[in-house]
CSV table of N, CA and C in Angstrom, one decimal:
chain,number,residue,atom,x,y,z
A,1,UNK,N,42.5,-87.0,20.3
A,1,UNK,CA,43.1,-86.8,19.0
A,1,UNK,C,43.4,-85.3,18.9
A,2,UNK,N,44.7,-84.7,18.4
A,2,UNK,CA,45.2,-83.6,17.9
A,2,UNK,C,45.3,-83.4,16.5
A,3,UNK,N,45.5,-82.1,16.3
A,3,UNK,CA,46.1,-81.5,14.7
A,3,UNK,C,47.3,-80.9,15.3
A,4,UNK,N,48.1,-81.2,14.0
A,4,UNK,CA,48.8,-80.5,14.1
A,4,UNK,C,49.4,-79.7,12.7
A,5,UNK,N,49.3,-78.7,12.2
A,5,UNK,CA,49.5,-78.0,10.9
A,5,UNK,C,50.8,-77.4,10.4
A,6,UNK,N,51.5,-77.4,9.5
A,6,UNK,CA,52.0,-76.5,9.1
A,6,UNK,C,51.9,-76.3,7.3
A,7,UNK,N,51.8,-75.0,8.1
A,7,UNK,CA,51.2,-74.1,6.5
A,7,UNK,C,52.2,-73.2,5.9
A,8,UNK,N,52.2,-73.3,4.3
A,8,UNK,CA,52.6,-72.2,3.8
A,8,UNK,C,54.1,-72.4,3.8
A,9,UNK,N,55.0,-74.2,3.3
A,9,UNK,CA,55.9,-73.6,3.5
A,9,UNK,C,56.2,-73.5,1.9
A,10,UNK,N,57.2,-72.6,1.5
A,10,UNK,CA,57.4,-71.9,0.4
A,10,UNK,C,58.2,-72.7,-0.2
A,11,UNK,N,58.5,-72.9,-1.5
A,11,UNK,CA,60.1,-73.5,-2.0
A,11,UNK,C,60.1,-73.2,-3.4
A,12,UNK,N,60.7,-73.3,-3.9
A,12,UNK,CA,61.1,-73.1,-5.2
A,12,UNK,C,62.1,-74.7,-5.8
A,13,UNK,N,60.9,-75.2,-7.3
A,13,UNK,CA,61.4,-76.1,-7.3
A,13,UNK,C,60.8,-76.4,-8.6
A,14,UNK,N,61.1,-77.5,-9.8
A,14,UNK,CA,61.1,-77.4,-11.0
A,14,UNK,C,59.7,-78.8,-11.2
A,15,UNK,N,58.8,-78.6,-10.9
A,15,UNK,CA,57.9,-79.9,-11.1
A,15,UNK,C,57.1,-79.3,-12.5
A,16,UNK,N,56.7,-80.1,-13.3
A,16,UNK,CA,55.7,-80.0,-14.2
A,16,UNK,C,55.8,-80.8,-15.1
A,17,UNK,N,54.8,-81.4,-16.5
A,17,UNK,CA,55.4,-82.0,-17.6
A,17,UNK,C,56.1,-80.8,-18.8
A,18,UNK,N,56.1,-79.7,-18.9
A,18,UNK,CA,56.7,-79.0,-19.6
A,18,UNK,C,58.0,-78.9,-19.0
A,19,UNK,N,59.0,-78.9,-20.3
A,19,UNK,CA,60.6,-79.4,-20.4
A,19,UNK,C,60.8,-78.0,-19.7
A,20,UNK,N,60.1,-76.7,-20.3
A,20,UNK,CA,60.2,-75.2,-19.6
A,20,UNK,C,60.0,-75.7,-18.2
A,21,UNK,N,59.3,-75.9,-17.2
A,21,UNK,CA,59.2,-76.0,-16.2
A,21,UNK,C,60.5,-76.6,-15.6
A,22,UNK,N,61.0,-77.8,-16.4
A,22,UNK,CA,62.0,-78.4,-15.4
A,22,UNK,C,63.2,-77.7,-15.6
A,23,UNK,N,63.1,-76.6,-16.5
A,23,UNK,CA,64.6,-75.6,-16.9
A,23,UNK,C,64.3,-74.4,-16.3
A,24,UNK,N,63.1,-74.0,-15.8
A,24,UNK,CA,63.1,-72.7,-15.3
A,24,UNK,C,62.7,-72.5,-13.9
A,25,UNK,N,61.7,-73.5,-13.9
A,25,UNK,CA,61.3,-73.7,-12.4
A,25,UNK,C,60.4,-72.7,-11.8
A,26,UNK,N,59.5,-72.9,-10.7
A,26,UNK,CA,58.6,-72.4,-10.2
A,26,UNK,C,58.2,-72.1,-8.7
A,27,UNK,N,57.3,-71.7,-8.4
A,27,UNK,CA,57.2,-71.2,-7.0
A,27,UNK,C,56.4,-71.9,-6.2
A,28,UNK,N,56.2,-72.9,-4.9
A,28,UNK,CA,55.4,-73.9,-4.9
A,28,UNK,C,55.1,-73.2,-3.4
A,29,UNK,N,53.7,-73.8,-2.9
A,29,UNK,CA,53.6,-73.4,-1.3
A,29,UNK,C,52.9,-74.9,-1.3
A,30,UNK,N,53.1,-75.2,0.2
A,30,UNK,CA,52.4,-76.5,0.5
A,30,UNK,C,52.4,-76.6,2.2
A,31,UNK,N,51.2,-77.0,2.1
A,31,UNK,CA,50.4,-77.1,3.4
A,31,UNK,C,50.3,-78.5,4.1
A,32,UNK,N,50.4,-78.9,5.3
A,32,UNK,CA,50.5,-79.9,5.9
A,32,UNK,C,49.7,-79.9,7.3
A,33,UNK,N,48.5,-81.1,7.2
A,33,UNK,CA,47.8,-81.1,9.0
A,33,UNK,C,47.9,-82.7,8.7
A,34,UNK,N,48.7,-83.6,9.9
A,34,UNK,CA,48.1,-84.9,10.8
A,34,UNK,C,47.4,-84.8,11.7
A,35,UNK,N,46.5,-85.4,12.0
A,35,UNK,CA,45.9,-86.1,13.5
A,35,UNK,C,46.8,-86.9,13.9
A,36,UNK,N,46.7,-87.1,15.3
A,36,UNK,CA,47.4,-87.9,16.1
A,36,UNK,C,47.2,-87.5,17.7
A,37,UNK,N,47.1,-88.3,18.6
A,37,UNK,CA,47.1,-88.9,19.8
A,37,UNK,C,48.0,-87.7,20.4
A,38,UNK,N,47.7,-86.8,21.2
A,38,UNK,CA,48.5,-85.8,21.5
A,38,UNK,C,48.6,-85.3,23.3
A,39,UNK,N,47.2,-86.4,23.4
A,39,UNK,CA,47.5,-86.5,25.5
A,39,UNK,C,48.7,-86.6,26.0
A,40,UNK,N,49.7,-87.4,25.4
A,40,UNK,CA,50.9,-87.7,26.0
A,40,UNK,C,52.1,-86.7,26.0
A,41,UNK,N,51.8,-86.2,24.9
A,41,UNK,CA,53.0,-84.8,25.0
A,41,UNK,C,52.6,-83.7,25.4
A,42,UNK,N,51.0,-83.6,25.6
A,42,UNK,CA,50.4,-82.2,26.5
A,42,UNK,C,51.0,-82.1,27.7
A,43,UNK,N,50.9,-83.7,28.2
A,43,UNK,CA,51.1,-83.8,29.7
A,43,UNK,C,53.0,-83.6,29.7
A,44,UNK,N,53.7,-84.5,29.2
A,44,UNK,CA,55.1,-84.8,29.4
A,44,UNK,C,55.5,-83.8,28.8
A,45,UNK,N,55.4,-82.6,28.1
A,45,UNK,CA,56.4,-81.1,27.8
A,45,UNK,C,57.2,-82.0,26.6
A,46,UNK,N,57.4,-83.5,26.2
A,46,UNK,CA,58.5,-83.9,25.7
A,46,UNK,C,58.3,-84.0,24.4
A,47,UNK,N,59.6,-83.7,23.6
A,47,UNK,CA,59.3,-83.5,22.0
A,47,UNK,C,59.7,-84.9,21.8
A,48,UNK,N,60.0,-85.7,21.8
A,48,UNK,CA,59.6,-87.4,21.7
A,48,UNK,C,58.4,-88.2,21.6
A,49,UNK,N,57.5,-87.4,22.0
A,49,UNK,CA,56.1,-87.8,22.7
A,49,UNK,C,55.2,-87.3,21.3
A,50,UNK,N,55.6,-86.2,20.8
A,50,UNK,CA,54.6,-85.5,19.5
A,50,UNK,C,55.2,-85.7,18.3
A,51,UNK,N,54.6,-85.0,17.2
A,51,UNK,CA,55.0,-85.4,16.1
A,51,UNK,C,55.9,-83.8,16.3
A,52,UNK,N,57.1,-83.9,15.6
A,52,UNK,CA,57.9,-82.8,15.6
A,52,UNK,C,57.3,-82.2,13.8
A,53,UNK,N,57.3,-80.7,14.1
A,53,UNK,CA,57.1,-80.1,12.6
A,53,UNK,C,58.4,-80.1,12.3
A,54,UNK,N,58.7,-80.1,12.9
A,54,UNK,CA,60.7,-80.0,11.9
A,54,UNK,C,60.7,-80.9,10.9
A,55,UNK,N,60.4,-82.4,11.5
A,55,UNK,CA,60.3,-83.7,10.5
A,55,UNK,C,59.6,-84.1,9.5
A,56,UNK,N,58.0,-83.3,10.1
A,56,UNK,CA,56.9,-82.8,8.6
A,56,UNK,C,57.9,-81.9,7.8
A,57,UNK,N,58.6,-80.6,8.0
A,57,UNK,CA,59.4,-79.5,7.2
A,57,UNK,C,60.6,-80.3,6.1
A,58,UNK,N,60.8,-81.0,6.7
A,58,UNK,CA,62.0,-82.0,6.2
A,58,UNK,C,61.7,-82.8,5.1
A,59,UNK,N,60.5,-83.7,5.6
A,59,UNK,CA,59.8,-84.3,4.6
A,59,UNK,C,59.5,-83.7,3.2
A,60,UNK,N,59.1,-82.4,3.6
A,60,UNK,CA,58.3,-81.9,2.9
A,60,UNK,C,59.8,-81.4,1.4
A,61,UNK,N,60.6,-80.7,2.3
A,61,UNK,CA,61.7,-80.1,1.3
A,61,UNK,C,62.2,-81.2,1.0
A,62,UNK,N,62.3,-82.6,1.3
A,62,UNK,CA,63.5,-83.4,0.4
A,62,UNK,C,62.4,-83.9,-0.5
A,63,UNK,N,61.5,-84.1,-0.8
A,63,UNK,CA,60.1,-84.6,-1.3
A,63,UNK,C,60.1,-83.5,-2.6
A,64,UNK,N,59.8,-82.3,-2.4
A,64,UNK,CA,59.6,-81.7,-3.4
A,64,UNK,C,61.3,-81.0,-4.4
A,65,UNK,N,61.8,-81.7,-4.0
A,65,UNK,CA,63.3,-81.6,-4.7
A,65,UNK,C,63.4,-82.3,-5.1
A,66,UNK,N,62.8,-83.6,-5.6
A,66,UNK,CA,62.8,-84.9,-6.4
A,66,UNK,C,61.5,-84.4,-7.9
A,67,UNK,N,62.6,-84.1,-8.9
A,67,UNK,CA,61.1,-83.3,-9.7
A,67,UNK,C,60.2,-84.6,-10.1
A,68,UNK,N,59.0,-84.3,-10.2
A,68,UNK,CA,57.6,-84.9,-10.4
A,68,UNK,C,57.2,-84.5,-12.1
A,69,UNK,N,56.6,-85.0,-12.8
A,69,UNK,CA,55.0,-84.4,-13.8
A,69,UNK,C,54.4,-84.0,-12.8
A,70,UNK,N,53.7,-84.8,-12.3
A,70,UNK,CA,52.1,-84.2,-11.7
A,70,UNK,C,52.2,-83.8,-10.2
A,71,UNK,N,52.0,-82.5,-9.5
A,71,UNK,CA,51.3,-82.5,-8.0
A,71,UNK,C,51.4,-83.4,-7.4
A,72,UNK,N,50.2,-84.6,-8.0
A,72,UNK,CA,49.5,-85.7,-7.2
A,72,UNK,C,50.5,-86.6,-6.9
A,73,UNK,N,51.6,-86.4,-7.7
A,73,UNK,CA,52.9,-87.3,-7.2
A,73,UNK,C,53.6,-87.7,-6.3
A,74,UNK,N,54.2,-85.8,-5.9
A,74,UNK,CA,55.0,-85.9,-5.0
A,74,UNK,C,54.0,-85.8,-3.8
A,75,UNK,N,52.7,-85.1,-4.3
A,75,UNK,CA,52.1,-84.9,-2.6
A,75,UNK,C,51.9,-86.6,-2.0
A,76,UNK,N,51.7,-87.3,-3.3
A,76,UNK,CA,51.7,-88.8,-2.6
A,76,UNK,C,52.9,-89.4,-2.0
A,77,UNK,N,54.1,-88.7,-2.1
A,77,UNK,CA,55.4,-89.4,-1.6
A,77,UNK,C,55.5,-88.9,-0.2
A,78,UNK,N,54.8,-87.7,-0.4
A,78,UNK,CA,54.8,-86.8,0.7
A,78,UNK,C,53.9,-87.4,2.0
A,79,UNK,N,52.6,-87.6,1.8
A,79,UNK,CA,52.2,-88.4,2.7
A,79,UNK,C,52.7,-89.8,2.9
A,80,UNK,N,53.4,-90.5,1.9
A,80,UNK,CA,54.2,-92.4,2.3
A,80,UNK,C,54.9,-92.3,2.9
A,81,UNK,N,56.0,-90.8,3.2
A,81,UNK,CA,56.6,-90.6,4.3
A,81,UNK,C,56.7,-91.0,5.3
A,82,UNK,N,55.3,-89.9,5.6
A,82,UNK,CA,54.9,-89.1,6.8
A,82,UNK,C,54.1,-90.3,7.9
A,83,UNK,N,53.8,-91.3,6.8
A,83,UNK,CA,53.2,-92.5,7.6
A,83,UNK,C,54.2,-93.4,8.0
A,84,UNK,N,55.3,-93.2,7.0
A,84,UNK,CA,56.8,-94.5,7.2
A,84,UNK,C,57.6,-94.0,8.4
A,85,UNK,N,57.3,-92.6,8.5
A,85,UNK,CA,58.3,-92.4,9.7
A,85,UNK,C,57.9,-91.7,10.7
A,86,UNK,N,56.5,-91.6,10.9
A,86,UNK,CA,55.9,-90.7,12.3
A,86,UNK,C,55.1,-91.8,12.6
A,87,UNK,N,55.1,-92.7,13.6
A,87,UNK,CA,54.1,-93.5,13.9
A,87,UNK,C,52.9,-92.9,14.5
A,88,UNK,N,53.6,-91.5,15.0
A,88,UNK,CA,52.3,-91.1,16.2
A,88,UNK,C,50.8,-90.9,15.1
A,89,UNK,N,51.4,-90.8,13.8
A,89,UNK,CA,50.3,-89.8,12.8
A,89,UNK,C,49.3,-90.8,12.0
A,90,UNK,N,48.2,-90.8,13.0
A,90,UNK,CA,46.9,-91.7,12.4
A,90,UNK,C,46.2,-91.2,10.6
A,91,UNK,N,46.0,-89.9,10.6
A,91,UNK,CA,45.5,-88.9,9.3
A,91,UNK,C,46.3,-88.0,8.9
A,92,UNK,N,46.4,-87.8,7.4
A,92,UNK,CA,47.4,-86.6,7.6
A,92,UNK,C,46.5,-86.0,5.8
A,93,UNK,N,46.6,-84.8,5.9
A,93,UNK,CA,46.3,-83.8,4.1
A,93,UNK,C,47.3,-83.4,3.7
A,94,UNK,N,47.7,-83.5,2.8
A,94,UNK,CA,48.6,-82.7,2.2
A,94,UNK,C,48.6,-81.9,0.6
A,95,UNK,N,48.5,-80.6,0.8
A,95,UNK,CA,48.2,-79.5,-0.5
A,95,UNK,C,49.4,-78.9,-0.9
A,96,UNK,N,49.6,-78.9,-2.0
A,96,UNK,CA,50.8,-78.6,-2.8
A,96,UNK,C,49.8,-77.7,-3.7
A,97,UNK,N,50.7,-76.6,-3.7
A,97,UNK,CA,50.0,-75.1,-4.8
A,97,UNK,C,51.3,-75.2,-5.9
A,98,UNK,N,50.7,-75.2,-6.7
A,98,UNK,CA,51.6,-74.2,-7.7
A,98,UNK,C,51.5,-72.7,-7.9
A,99,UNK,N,52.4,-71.9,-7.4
A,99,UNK,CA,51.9,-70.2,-7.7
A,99,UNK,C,52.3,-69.9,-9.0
A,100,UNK,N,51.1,-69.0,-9.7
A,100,UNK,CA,51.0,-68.8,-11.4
A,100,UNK,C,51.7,-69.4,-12.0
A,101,UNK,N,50.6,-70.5,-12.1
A,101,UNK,CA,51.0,-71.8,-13.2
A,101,UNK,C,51.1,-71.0,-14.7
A,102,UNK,N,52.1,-72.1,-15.6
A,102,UNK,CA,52.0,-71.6,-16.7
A,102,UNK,C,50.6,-72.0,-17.5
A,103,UNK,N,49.9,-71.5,-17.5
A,103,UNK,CA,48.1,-72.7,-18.3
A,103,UNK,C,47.5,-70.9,-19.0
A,104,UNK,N,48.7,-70.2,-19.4
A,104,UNK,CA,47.6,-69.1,-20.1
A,104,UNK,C,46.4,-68.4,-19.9
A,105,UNK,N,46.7,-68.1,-18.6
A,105,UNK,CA,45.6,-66.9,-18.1
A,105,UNK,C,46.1,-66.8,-16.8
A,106,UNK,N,45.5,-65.7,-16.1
A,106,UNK,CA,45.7,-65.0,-15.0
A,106,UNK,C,45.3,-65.3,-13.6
A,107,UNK,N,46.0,-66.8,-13.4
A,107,UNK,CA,45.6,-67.5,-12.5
A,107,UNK,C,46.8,-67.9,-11.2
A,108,UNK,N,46.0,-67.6,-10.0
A,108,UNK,CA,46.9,-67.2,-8.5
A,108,UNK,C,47.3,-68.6,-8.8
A,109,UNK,N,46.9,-69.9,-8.8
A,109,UNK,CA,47.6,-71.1,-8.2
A,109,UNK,C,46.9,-72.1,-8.4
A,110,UNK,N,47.2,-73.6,-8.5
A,110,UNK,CA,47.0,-74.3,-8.8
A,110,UNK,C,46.8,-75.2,-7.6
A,111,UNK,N,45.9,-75.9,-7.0
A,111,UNK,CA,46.3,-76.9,-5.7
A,111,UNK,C,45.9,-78.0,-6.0
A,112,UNK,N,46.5,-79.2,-6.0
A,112,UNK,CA,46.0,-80.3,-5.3
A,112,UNK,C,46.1,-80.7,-3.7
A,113,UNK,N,45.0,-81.8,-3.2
A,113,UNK,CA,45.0,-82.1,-1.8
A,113,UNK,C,44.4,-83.5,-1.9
A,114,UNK,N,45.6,-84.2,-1.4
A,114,UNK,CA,45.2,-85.8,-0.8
A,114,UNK,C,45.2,-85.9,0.7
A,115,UNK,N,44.2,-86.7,0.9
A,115,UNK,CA,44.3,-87.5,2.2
A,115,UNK,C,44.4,-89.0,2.5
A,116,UNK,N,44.7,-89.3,3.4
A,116,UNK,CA,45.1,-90.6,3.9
A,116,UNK,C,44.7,-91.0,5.5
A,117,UNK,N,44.9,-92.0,5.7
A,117,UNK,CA,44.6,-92.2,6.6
A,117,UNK,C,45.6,-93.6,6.8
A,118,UNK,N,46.1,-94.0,9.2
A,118,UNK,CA,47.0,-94.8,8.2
A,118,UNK,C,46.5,-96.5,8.4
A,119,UNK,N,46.9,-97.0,7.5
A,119,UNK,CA,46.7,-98.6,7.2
A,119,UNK,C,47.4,-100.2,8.5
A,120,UNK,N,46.2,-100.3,8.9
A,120,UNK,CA,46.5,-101.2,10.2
A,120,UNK,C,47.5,-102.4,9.8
């Protein structure tokens, strides 16, 4: 079993229950690690063989362009993906930040983080 991560990708995109949020929009980072079976593409060099991050990156930006209320939403669309279309990916977390939320004080970010695991 492998990890494979990517962190930190950036976007800007309008999620929240406040009508201000979906007219002004905000600054989001979100983090992404699956497990998965990774002897076969150590050995074969072949990008067929692993989970491609391009496809996690993809996931990730057409997912968070569908505005949400809650985090917990899209990070769950985010992982029903990632299991619908990467078979290699047994576990996968996925954290979605909000950078300075609007909640009235002086606060870096907001995160939620689900995991899954996938279903036989």
């Amino acid at each position: 079993m492998g990890i494979i991560r990517v962190n930190n990708i950036r976007l800007f995109t309008n999620h929240g229950c406040l009508e201000e949020e979906a007219k002004i929009g905000s600054e989001y980072k979100v983090d992404i690690e699956v497990k998965a079976d990774l002897s076969t593409s150590a050995q074969t060099d072949v990008l067929t063989d692993t989970v491609d991050y391009v496809h996690l990156n993809q996931i990730v930006k057409e997912e968070m362009a569908i505005r949400s209320k809650l985090l917990e939403h899209v990070a769950q669309r985010i992982l029903d993906r990632i299991f619908k279309e990467i078979s290699l990916v047994e576990e996968a977390e996925v954290s979605v930040a909000k950078i300075n939320p609007p909640i009235g004080g002086n606060v870096q970010e907001v995160v939620i983080i689900l995991k899954d695991s996938r279903k036989n």
